[in-house]
Short mmCIF file of C-alpha atoms in Angstrom, two decimals:
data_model
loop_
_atom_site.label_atom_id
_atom_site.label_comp_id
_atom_site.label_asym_id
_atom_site.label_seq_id
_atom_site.Cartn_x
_atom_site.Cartn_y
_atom_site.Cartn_z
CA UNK A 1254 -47.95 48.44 14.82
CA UNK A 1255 -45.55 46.77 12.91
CA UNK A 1256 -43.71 49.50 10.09
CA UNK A 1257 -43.41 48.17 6.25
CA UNK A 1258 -40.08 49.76 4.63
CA UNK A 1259 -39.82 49.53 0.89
CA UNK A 1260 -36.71 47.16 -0.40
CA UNK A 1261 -34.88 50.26 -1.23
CA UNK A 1262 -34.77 51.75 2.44
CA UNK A 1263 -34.30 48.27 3.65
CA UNK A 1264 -30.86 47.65 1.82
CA UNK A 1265 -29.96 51.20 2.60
CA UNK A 1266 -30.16 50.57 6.18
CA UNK A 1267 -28.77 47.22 6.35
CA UNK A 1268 -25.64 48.73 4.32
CA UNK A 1269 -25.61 51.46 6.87
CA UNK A 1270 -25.93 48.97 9.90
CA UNK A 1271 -23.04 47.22 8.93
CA UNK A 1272 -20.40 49.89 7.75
CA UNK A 1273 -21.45 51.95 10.91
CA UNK A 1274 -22.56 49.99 13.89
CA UNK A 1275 -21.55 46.57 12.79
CA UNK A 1276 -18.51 44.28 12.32
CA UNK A 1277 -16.59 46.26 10.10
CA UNK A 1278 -13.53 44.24 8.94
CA UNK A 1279 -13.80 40.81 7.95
CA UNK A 1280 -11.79 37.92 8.87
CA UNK A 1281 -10.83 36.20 12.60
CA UNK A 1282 -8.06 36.83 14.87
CA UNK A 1283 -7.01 33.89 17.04
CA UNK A 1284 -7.62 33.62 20.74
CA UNK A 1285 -4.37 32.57 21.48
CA UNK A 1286 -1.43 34.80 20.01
CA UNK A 1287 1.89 33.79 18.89
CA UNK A 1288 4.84 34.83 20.96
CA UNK A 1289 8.67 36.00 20.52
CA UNK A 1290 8.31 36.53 16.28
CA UNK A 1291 11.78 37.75 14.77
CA UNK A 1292 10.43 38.25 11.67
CA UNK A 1293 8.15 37.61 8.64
CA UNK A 1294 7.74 37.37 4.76
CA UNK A 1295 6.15 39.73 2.95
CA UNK A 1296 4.11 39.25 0.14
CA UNK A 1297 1.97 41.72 -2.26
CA UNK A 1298 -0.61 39.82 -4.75
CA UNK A 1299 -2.34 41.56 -7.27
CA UNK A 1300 -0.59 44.95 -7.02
CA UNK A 1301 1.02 47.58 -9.56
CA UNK A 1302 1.59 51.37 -9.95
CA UNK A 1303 -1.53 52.65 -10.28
CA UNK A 1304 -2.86 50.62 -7.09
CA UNK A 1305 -0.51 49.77 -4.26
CA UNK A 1306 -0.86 47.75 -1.27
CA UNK A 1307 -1.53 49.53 2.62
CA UNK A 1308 0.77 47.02 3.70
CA UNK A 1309 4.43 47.89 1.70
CA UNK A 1310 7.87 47.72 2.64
CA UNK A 1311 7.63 50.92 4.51
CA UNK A 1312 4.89 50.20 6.73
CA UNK A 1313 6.72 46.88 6.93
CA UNK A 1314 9.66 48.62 8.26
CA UNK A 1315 7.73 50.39 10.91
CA UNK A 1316 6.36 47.34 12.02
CA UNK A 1317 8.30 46.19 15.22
CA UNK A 1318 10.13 43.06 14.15
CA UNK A 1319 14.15 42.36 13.96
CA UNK A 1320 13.71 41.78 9.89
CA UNK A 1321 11.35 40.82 7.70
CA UNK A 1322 11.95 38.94 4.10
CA UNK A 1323 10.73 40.23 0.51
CA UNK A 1324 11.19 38.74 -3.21
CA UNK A 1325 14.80 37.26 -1.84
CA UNK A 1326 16.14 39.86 0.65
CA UNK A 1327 16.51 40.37 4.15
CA UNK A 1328 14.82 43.99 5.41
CA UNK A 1329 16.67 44.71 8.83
CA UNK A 1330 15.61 47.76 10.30
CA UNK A 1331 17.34 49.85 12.76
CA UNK A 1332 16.48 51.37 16.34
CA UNK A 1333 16.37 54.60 14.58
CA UNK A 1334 14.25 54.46 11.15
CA UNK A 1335 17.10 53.31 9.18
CA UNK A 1336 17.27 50.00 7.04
CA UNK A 1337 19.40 47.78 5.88
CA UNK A 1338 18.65 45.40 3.49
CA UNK A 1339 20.92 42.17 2.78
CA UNK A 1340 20.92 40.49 -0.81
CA UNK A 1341 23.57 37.57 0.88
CA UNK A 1342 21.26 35.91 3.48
CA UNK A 1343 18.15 35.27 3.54
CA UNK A 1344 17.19 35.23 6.91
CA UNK A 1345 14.32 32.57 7.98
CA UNK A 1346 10.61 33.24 8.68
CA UNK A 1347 8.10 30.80 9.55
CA UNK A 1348 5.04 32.99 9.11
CA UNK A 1349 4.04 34.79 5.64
CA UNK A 1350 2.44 37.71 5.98
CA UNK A 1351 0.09 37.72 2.66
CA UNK A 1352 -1.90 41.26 1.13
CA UNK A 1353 -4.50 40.66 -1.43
CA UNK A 1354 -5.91 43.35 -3.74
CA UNK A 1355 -9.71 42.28 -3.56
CA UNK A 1356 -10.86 45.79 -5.46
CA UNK A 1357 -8.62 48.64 -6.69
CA UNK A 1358 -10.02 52.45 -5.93
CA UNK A 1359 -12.10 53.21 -9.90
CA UNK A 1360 -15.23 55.34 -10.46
CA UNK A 1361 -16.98 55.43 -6.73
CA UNK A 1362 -15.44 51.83 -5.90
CA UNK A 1363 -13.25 51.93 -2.24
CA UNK A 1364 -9.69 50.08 -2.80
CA UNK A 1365 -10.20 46.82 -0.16
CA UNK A 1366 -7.50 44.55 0.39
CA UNK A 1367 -7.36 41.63 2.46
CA UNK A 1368 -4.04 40.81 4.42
CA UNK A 1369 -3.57 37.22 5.75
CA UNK A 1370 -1.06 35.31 8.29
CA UNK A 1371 -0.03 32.16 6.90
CA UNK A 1372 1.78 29.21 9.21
CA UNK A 1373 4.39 28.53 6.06
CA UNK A 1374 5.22 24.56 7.60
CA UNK A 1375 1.69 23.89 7.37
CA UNK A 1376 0.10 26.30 4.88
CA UNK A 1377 -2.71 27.02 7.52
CA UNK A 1378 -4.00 30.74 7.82
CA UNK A 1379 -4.50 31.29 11.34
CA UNK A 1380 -5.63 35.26 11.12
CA UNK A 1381 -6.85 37.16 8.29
CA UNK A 1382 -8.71 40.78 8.48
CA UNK A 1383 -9.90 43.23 5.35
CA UNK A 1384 -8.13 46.72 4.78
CA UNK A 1385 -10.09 49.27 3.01
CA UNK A 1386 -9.51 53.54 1.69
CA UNK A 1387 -11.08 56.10 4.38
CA UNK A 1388 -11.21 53.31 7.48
CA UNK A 1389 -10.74 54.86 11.03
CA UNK A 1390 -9.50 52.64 13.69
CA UNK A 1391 -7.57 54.04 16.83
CA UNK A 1392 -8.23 57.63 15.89
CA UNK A 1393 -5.62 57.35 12.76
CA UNK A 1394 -6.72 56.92 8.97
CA UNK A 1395 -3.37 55.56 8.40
CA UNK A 1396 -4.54 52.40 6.74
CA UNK A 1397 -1.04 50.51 7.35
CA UNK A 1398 -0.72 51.44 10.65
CA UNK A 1399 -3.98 49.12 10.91
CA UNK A 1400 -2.43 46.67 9.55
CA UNK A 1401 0.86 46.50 11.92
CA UNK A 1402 -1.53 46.74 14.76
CA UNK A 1403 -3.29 43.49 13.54
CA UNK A 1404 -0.33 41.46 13.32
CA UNK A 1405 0.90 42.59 16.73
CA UNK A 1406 -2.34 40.87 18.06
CA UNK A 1407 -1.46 37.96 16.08
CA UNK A 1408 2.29 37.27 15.59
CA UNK A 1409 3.88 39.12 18.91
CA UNK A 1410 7.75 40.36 18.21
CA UNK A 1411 10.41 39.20 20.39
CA UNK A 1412 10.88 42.86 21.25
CA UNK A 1413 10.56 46.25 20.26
CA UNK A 1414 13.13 47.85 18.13
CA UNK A 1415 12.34 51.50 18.59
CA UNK A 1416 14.68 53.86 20.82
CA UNK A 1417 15.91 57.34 20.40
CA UNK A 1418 18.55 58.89 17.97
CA UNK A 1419 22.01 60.12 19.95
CA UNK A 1420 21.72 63.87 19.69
CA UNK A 1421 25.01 65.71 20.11
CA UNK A 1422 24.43 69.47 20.42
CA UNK A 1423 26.62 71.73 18.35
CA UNK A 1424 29.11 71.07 21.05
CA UNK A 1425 29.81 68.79 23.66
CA UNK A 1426 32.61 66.62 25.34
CA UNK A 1427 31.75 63.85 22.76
CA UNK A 1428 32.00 66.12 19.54
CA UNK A 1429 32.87 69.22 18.24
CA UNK A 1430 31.64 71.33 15.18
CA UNK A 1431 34.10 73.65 13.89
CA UNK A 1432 33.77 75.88 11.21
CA UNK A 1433 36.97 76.70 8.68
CA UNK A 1434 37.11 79.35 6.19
CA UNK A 1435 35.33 78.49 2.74
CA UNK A 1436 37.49 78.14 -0.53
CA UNK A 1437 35.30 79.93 -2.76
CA UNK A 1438 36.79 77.53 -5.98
CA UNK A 1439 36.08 74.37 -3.85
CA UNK A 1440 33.78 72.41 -6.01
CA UNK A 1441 30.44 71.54 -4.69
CA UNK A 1442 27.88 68.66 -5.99
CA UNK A 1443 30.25 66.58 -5.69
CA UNK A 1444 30.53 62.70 -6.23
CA UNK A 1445 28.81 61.53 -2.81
CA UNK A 1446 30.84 58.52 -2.28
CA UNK A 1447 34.60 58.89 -1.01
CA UNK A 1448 37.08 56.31 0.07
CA UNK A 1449 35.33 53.15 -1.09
CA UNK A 1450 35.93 50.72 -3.50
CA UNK A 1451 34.45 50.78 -6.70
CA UNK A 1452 31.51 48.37 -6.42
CA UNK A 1453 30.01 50.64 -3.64
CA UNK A 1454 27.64 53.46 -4.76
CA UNK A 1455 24.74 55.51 -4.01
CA UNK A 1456 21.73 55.20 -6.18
CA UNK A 1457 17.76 56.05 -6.50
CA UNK A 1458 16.27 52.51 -7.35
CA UNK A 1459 13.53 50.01 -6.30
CA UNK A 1460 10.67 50.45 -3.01
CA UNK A 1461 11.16 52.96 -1.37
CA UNK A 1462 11.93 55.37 -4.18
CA UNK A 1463 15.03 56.90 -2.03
CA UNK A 1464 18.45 57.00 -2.32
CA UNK A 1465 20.44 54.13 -0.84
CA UNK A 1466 23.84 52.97 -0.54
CA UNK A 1467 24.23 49.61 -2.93
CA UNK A 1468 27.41 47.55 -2.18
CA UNK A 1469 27.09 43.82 -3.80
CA UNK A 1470 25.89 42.36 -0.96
CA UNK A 1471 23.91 44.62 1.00
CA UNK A 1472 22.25 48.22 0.90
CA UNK A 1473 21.49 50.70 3.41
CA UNK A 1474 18.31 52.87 3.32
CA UNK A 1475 18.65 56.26 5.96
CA UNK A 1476 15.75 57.99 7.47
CA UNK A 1477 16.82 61.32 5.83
CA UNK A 1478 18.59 62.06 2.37
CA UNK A 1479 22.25 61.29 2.03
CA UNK A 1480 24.95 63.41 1.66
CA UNK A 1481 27.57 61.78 1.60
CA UNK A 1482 29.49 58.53 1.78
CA UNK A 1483 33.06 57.61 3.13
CA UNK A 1484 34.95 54.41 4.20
CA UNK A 1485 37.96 53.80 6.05
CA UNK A 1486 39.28 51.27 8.47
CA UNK A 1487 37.06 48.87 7.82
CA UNK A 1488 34.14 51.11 8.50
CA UNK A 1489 31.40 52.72 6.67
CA UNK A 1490 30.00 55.93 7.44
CA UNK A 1491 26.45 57.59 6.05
CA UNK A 1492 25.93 61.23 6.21
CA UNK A 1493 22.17 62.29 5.50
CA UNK A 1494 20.14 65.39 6.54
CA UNK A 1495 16.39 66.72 5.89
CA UNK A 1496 17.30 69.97 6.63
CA UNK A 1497 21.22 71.70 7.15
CA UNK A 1498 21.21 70.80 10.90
CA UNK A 1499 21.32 68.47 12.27
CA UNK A 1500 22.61 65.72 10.47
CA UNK A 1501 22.23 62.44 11.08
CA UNK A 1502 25.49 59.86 11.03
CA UNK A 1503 25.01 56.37 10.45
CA UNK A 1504 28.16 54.24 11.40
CA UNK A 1505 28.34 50.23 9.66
CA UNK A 1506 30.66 47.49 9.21
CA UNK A 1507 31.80 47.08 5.80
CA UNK A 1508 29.97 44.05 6.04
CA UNK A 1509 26.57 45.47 6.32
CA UNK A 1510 26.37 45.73 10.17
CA UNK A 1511 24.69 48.85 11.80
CA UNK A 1512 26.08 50.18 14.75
CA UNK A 1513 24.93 53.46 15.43
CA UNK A 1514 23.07 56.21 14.38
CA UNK A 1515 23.97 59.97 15.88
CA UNK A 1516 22.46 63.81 15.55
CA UNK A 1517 24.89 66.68 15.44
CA UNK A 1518 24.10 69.61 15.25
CA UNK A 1519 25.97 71.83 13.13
CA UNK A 1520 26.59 75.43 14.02
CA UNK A 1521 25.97 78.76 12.12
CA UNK A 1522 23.05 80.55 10.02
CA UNK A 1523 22.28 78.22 7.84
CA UNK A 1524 18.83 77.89 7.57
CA UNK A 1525 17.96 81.86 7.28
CA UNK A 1526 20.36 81.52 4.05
CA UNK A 1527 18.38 78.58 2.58
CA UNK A 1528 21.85 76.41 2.32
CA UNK A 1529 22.05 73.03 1.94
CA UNK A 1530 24.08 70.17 2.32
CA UNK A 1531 26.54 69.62 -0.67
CA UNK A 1532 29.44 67.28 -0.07
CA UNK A 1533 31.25 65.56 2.39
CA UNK A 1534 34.75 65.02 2.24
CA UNK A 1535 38.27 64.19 4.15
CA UNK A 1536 36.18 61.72 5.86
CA UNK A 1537 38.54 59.24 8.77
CA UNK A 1538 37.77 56.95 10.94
CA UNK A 1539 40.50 56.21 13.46
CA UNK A 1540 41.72 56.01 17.36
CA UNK A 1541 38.04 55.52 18.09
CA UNK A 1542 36.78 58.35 16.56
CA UNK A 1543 35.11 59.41 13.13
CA UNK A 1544 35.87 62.86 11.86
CA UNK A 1545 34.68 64.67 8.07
CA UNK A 1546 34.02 67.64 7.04
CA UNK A 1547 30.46 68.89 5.41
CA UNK A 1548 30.39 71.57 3.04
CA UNK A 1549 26.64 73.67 2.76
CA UNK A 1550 25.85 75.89 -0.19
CA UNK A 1551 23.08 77.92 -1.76
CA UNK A 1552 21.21 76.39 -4.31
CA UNK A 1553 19.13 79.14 -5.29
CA UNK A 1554 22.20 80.68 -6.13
CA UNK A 1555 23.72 77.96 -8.50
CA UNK A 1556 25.36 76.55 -5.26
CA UNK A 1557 27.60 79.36 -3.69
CA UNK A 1558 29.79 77.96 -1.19
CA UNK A 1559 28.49 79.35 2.11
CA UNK A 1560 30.14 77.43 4.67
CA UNK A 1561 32.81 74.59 5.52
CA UNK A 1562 32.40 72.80 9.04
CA UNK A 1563 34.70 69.75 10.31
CA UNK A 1564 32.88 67.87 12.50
CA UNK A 1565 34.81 65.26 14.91
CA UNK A 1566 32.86 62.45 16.95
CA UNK A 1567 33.90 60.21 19.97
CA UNK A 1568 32.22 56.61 18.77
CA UNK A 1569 32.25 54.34 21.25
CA UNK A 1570 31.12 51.77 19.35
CA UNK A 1571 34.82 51.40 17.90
CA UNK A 1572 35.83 50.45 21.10
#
């Protein structure tokens, strides 16, 4: 016996059929992938601040490719979360990686988006898939993690960045942490930038809304909040923490080159006394090593001083 549905039940369960059970993201993946990608250019259409795309610089910097390009700069992430981003060479791409806002996420309406791989010597797209609010794929609802997935299926990098930070206990035979009496006058809050010239600085500004080291031709982006900044010999060094250990030391060229990134832990009780990080000073890099000293205070407590520690590193990347 065949069953008559009325129109209403029908739609329902075609709707039903297809979000559930059927093909769930449009667009086409090719058969045959493209191999050994450096990089990419990323675009945003149809975007502003009350509806972003799934696809932004940050996913973009997760993603696992040497750089990618965006409105004129170069993106170059580093092995460790880091990024530096180059306003003096553009770096070349020959794919564009495109993200459409199809509908934005008003009244009961689901923000979709539809991200597209473009061959830029030919103009041809040769993948293209929909992103959409409240999709599970892979057991994540991480909507831009989708995305990096689907362009590792269709642009393949030439290799993956990722590896783990250096940690350095609180003491080894490569560093040492020691801790020097506290000058209770010693200002704190201080200017975070020491030893440069006056063109370099450290400011909140643009995607993502962190702060970042600007010098005129490039800017560096750390994983955690900076500190503090210092040059010397030719050298740049980043000091940035989440929390009052361990930090996290970023060494560069003055030119914009990253060579390292290190944890050290930092000794003492500061986390029971809710101190933070509030300068960085007598920074010096020399004889292959990098030495400063960090100064943590309680900002509950209009910013006691709590404790001083010089901090010394072996960096063999000054070798």
């Amino acid at each position: 016996m065949r069953h008559r549905y009325p129109l209403p039940v029908l739609v329902a369960l075609v709707v039903a059929l297809i979000y559930f059970g059927g093909k769930r993201t449009a667009g086409h993946i090719p058969s045959a992938p493209i191999t050994s990608v450096r990089g990419f250019e990323l675009v945003n259409i149809g975007f502003d601040s009350n509806s972003l795309p799934f696809f932004d610089i940050g996913y973009a910097q997760q993603s696992p490719y040497e750089y990618f390009t965006h409105q004129g700069e170069t993106f170059i992430p580093t092995r460790n979360g880091s990024l530096v981003i180059r306003r003096d060479h553009l770096e070349p791409t020959a794919f564009q990686v495109t993200e459409k806002l199809l509908r934005k996420s008003e009244g009961y309406g689901t923000k979709r988006t539809e991200i597209l791989v473009t061959e830029k010597s030919t103009g041809k797209v040769i993948a293209s898939r929909e992103l959409k609010d409240g999709q599970i794929e892979n057991q994540t609802g991480w909507v831009g993690d989708h995305a990096i997935l689907f362009l590792r299926k269709v642009i393949i990098p030439s290799q993956m960045r990722r590896a783990p930070l250096k940690y350095l206990g609180d003491a080894t035979v490569h560093s040492s942490a020691e801790i020097v009496p506290v000058v209770t006058d010693s200002g704190f809050r201080k200017a975070r930038v020491h030893g440069c010239p006056g063109n370099v600085g450290v400011s909140l500004e643009g995607a993502p809304r962190r702060l970042k080291l600007n010098t005129p031709s490039w800017r560096f982006l750390p994983a955690s909040p900076i500190g503090g900044v210092f040059c010397s010999s030719g050298y740049v060094v980043v000091v940035s923490s989440i929390f009052p250990s361990p930090l996290v030391v970023d060494l560069l060229t003055e030119t914009g080159q990253h060579l390292s990134t290190t944890e050290v832990g930092v000794p003492g009780d500061l986390l029971s006394k809710n101190a933070s990080l509030a300068a960085v000073e007598n920074g010096k890099v020399e004889h292959r090593s990098l030495s400063f000293e960090v100064q943590h205070a309680v900002p509950q407590r209009d910013w006691v001083p709590y404790q001083r520690t010089r901090i010394h590193l072996i960096a063999p990347e000054l070798e």
